[in-house]
PDB file of C-alpha atoms in Angstrom:
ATOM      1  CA  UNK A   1     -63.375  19.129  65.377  1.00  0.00           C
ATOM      2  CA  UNK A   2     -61.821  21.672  67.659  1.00  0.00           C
ATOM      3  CA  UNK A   3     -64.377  23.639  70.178  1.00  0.00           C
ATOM      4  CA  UNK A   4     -63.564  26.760  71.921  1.00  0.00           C
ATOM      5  CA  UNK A   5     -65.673  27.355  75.203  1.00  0.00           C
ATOM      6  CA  UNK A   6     -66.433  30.342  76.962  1.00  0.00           C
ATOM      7  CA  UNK A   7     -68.447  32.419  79.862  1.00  0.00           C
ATOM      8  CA  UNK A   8     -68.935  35.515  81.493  1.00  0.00           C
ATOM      9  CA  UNK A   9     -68.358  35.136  85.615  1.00  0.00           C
ATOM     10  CA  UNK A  10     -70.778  38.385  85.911  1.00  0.00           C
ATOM     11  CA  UNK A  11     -72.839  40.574  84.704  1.00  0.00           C
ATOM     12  CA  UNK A  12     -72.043  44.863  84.743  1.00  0.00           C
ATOM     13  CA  UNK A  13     -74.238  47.591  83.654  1.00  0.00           C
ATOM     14  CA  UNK A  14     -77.736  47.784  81.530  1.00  0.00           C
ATOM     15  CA  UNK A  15     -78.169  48.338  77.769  1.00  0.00           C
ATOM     16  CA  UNK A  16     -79.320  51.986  77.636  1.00  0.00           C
ATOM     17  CA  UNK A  17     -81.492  53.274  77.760  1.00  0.00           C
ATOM     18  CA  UNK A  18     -82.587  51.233  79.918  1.00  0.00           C
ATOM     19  CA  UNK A  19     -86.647  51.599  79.196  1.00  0.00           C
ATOM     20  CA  UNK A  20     -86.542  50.939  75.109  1.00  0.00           C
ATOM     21  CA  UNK A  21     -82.892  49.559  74.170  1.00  0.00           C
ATOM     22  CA  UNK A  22     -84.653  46.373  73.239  1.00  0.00           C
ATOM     23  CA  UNK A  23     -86.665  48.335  70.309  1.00  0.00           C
ATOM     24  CA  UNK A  24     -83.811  50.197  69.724  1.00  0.00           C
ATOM     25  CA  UNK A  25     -80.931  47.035  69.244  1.00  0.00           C
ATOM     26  CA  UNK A  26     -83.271  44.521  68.096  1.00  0.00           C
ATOM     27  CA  UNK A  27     -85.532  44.491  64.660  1.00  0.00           C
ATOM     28  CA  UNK A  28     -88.661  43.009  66.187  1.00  0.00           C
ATOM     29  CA  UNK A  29     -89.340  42.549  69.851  1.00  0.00           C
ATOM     30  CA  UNK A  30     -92.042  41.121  71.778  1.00  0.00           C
ATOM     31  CA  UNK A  31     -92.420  43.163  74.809  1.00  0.00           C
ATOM     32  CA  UNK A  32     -93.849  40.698  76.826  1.00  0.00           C
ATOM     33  CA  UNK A  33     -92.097  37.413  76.307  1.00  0.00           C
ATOM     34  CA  UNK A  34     -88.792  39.006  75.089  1.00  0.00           C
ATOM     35  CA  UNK A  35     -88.634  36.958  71.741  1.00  0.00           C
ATOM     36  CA  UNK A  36     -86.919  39.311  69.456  1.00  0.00           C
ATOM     37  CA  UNK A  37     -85.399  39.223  65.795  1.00  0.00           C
ATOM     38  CA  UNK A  38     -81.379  40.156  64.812  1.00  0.00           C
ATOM     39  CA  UNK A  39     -79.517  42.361  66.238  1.00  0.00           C
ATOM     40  CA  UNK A  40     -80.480  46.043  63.984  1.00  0.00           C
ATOM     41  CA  UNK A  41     -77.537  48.034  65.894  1.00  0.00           C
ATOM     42  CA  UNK A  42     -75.397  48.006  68.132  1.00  0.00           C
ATOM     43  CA  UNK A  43     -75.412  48.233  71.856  1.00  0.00           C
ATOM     44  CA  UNK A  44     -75.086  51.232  73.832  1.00  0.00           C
ATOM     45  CA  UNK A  45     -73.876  51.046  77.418  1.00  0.00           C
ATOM     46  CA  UNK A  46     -72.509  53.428  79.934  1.00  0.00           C
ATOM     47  CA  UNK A  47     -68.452  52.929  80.272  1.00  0.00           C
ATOM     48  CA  UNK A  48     -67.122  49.920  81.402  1.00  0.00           C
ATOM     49  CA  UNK A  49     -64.678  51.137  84.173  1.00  0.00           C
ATOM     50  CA  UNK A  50     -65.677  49.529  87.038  1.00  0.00           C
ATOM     51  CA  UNK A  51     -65.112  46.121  85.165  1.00  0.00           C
ATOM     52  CA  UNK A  52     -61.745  46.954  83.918  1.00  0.00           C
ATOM     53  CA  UNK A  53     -59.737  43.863  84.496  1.00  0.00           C
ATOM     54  CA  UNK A  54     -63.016  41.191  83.114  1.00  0.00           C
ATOM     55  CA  UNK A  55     -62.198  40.508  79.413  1.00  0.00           C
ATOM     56  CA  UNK A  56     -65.450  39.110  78.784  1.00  0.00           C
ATOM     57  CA  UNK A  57     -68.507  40.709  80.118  1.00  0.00           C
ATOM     58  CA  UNK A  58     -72.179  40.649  79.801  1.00  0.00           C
ATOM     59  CA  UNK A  59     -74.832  43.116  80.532  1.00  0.00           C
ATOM     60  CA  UNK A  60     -77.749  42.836  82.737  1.00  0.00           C
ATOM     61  CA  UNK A  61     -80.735  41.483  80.826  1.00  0.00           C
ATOM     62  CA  UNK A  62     -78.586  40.063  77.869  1.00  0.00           C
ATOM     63  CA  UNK A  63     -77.598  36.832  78.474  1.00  0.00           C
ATOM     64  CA  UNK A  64     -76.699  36.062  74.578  1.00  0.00           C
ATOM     65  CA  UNK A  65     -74.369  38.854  73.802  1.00  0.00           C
ATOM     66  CA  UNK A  66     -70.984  39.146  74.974  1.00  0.00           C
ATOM     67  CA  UNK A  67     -68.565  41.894  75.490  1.00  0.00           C
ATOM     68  CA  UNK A  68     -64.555  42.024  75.491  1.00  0.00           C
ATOM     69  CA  UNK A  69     -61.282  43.612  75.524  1.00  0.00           C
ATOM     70  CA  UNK A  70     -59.086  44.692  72.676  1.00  0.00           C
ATOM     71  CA  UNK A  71     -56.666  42.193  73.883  1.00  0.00           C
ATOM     72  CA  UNK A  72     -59.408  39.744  73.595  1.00  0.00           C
ATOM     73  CA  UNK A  73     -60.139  40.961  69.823  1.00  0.00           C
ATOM     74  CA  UNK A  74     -56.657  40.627  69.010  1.00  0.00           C
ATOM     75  CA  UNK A  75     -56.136  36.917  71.089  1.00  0.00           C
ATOM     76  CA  UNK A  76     -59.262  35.566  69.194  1.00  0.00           C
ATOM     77  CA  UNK A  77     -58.380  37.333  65.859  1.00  0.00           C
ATOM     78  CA  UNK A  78     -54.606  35.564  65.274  1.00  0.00           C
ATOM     79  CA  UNK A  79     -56.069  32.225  66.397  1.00  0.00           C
ATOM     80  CA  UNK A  80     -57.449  30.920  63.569  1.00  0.00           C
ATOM     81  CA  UNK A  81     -60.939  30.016  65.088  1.00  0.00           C
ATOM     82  CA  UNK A  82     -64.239  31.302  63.155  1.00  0.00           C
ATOM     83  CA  UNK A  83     -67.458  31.625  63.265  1.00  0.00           C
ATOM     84  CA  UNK A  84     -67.147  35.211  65.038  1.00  0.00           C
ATOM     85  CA  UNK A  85     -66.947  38.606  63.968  1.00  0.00           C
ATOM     86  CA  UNK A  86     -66.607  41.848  66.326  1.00  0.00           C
ATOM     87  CA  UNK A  87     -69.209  45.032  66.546  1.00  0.00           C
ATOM     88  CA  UNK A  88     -68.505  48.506  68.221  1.00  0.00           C
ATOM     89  CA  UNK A  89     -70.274  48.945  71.592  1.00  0.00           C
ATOM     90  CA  UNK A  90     -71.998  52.691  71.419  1.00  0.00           C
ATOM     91  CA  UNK A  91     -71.623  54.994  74.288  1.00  0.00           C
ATOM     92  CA  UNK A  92     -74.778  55.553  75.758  1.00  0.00           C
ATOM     93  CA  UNK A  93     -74.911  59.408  75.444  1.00  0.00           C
ATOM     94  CA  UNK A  94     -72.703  60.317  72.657  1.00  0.00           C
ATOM     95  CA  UNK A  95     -73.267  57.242  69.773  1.00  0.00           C
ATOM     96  CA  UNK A  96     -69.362  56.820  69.051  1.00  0.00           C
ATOM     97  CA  UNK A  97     -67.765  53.621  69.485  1.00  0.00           C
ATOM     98  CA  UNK A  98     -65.834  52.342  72.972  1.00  0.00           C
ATOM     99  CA  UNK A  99     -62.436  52.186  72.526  1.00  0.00           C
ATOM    100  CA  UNK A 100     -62.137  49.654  75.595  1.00  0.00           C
ATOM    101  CA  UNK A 101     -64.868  46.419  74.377  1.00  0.00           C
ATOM    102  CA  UNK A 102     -66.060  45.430  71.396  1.00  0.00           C
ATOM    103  CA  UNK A 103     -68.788  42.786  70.812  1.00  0.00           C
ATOM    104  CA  UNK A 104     -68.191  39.294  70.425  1.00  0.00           C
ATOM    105  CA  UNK A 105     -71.062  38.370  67.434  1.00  0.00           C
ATOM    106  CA  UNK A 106     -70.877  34.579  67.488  1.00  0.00           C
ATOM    107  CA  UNK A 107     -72.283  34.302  63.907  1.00  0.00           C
ATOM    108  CA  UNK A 108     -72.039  29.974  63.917  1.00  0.00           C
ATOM    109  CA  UNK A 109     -75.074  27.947  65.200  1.00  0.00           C
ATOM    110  CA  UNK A 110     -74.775  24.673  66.206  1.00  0.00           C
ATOM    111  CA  UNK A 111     -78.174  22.622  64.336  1.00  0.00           C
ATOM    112  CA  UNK A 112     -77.628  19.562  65.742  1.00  0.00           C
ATOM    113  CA  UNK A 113     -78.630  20.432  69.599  1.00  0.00           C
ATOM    114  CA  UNK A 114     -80.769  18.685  71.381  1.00  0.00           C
ATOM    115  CA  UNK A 115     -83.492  20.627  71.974  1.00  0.00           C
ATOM    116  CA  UNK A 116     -86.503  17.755  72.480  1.00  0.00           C
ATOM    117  CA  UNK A 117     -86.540  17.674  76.167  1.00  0.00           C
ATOM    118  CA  UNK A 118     -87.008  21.383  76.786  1.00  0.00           C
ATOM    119  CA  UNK A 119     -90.016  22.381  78.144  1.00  0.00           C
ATOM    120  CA  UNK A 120     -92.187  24.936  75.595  1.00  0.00           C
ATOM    121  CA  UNK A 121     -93.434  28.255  76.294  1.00  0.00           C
ATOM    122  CA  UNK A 122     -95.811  29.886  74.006  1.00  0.00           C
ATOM    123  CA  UNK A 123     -96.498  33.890  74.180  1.00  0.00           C
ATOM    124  CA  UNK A 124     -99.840  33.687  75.111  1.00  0.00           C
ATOM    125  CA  UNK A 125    -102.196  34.572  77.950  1.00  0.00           C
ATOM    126  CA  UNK A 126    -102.126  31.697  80.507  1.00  0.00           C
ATOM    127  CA  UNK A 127     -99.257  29.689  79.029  1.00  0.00           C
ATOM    128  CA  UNK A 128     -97.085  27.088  80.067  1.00  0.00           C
ATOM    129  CA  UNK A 129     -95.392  29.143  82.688  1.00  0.00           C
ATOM    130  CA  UNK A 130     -98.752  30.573  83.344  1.00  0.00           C
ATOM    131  CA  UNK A 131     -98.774  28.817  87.310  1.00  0.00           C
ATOM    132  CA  UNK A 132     -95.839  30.893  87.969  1.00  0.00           C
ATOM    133  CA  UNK A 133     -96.025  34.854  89.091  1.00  0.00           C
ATOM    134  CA  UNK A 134     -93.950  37.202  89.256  1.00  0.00           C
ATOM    135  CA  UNK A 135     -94.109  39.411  92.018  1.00  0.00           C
ATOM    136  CA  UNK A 136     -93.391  43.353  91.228  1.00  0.00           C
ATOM    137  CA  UNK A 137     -94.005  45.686  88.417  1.00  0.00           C
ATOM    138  CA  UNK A 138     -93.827  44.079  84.377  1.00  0.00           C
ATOM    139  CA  UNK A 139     -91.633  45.696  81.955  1.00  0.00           C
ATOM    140  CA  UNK A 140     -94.268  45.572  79.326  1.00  0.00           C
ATOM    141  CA  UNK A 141     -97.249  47.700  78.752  1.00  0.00           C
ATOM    142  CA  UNK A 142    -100.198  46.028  80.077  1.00  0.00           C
ATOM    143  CA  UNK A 143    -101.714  46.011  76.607  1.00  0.00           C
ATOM    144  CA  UNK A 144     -98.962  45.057  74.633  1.00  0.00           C
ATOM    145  CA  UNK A 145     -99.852  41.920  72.472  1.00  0.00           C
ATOM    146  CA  UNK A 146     -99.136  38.767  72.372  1.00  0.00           C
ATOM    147  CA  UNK A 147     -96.691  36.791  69.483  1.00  0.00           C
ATOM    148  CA  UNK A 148     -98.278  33.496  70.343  1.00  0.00           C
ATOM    149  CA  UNK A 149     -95.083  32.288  69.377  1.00  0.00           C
ATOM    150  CA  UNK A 150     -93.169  29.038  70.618  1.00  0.00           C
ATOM    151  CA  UNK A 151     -89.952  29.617  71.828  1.00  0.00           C
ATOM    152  CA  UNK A 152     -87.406  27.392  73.646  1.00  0.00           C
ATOM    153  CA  UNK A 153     -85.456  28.567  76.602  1.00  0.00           C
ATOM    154  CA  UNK A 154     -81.926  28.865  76.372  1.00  0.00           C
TER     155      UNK A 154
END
């Protein structure tokens, strides 16, 4: 079995807008624990300019999705790897697709991970992170409600 590895060295930009592109990427999103569904549509994002030379990028607050170059597309496309496809990143004002990245959608999952020795967290008041405060402002509504879902960190 042949594995292909691969990382961002940075992160440039936000998913726009900035206040509600979780709602508006994701089907369903908790607000406060960020536990969210598939991907609905794609991402939008300001232009990538200042990141010009970085063939693989990620934004700020998304640490699972992954952004790169047509040269990039067209490496990973005549290689004969799968378990990919590629999406159109949005601008953020007008809606039509970036000529300059695409989105990497790694579409293979790996079952057999060991998973046992992570520590849970459960989307619930006072949980397992619950000794732990943040200082600052929340990006949730102080109301919103709880999943009380388990999820394990990645």
């Amino acid at each position: 079995m042949k594995w292909f590895e691969m990382g961002a060295r940075g992160h440039h930009g936000y998913p726009q807008p900035e206040d509600d592109y979780l709602e508006t990427t994701y089907s369903d999103v908790c607000l406060r624990c960020g536990i969210r569904s598939h991907q609905r549509s794609p991402f939008r994002a300001r232009p990538f300019r200042k990141a010009a030379n970085s063939h693989f990028l990620q934004l700020n607050w998304e640490f699972d999705a992954f952004f790169v170059t047509q040269e990039v597309v067209d490496v990973l496309s005549a290689s004969g790897l799968t378990g990919f496809t590629f999406g159109p990143v949005l601008h953020y004002k007008s809606g039509l697709a970036m000529a300059e990245r695409q989105q990497l959608i790694i579409s293979a999952r790996i079952d057999c991970v060991e998973t046992s020795m992570l520590p849970t967290v459960t989307c619930r008041a006072n949980n397992e992170e619950a000794k732990y405060t943040l200082p600052g402002p929340k990006r949730y509504p102080v109301d919103a409600p709880y999943w009380g879902t388990v999820r394990i960190p990645s």
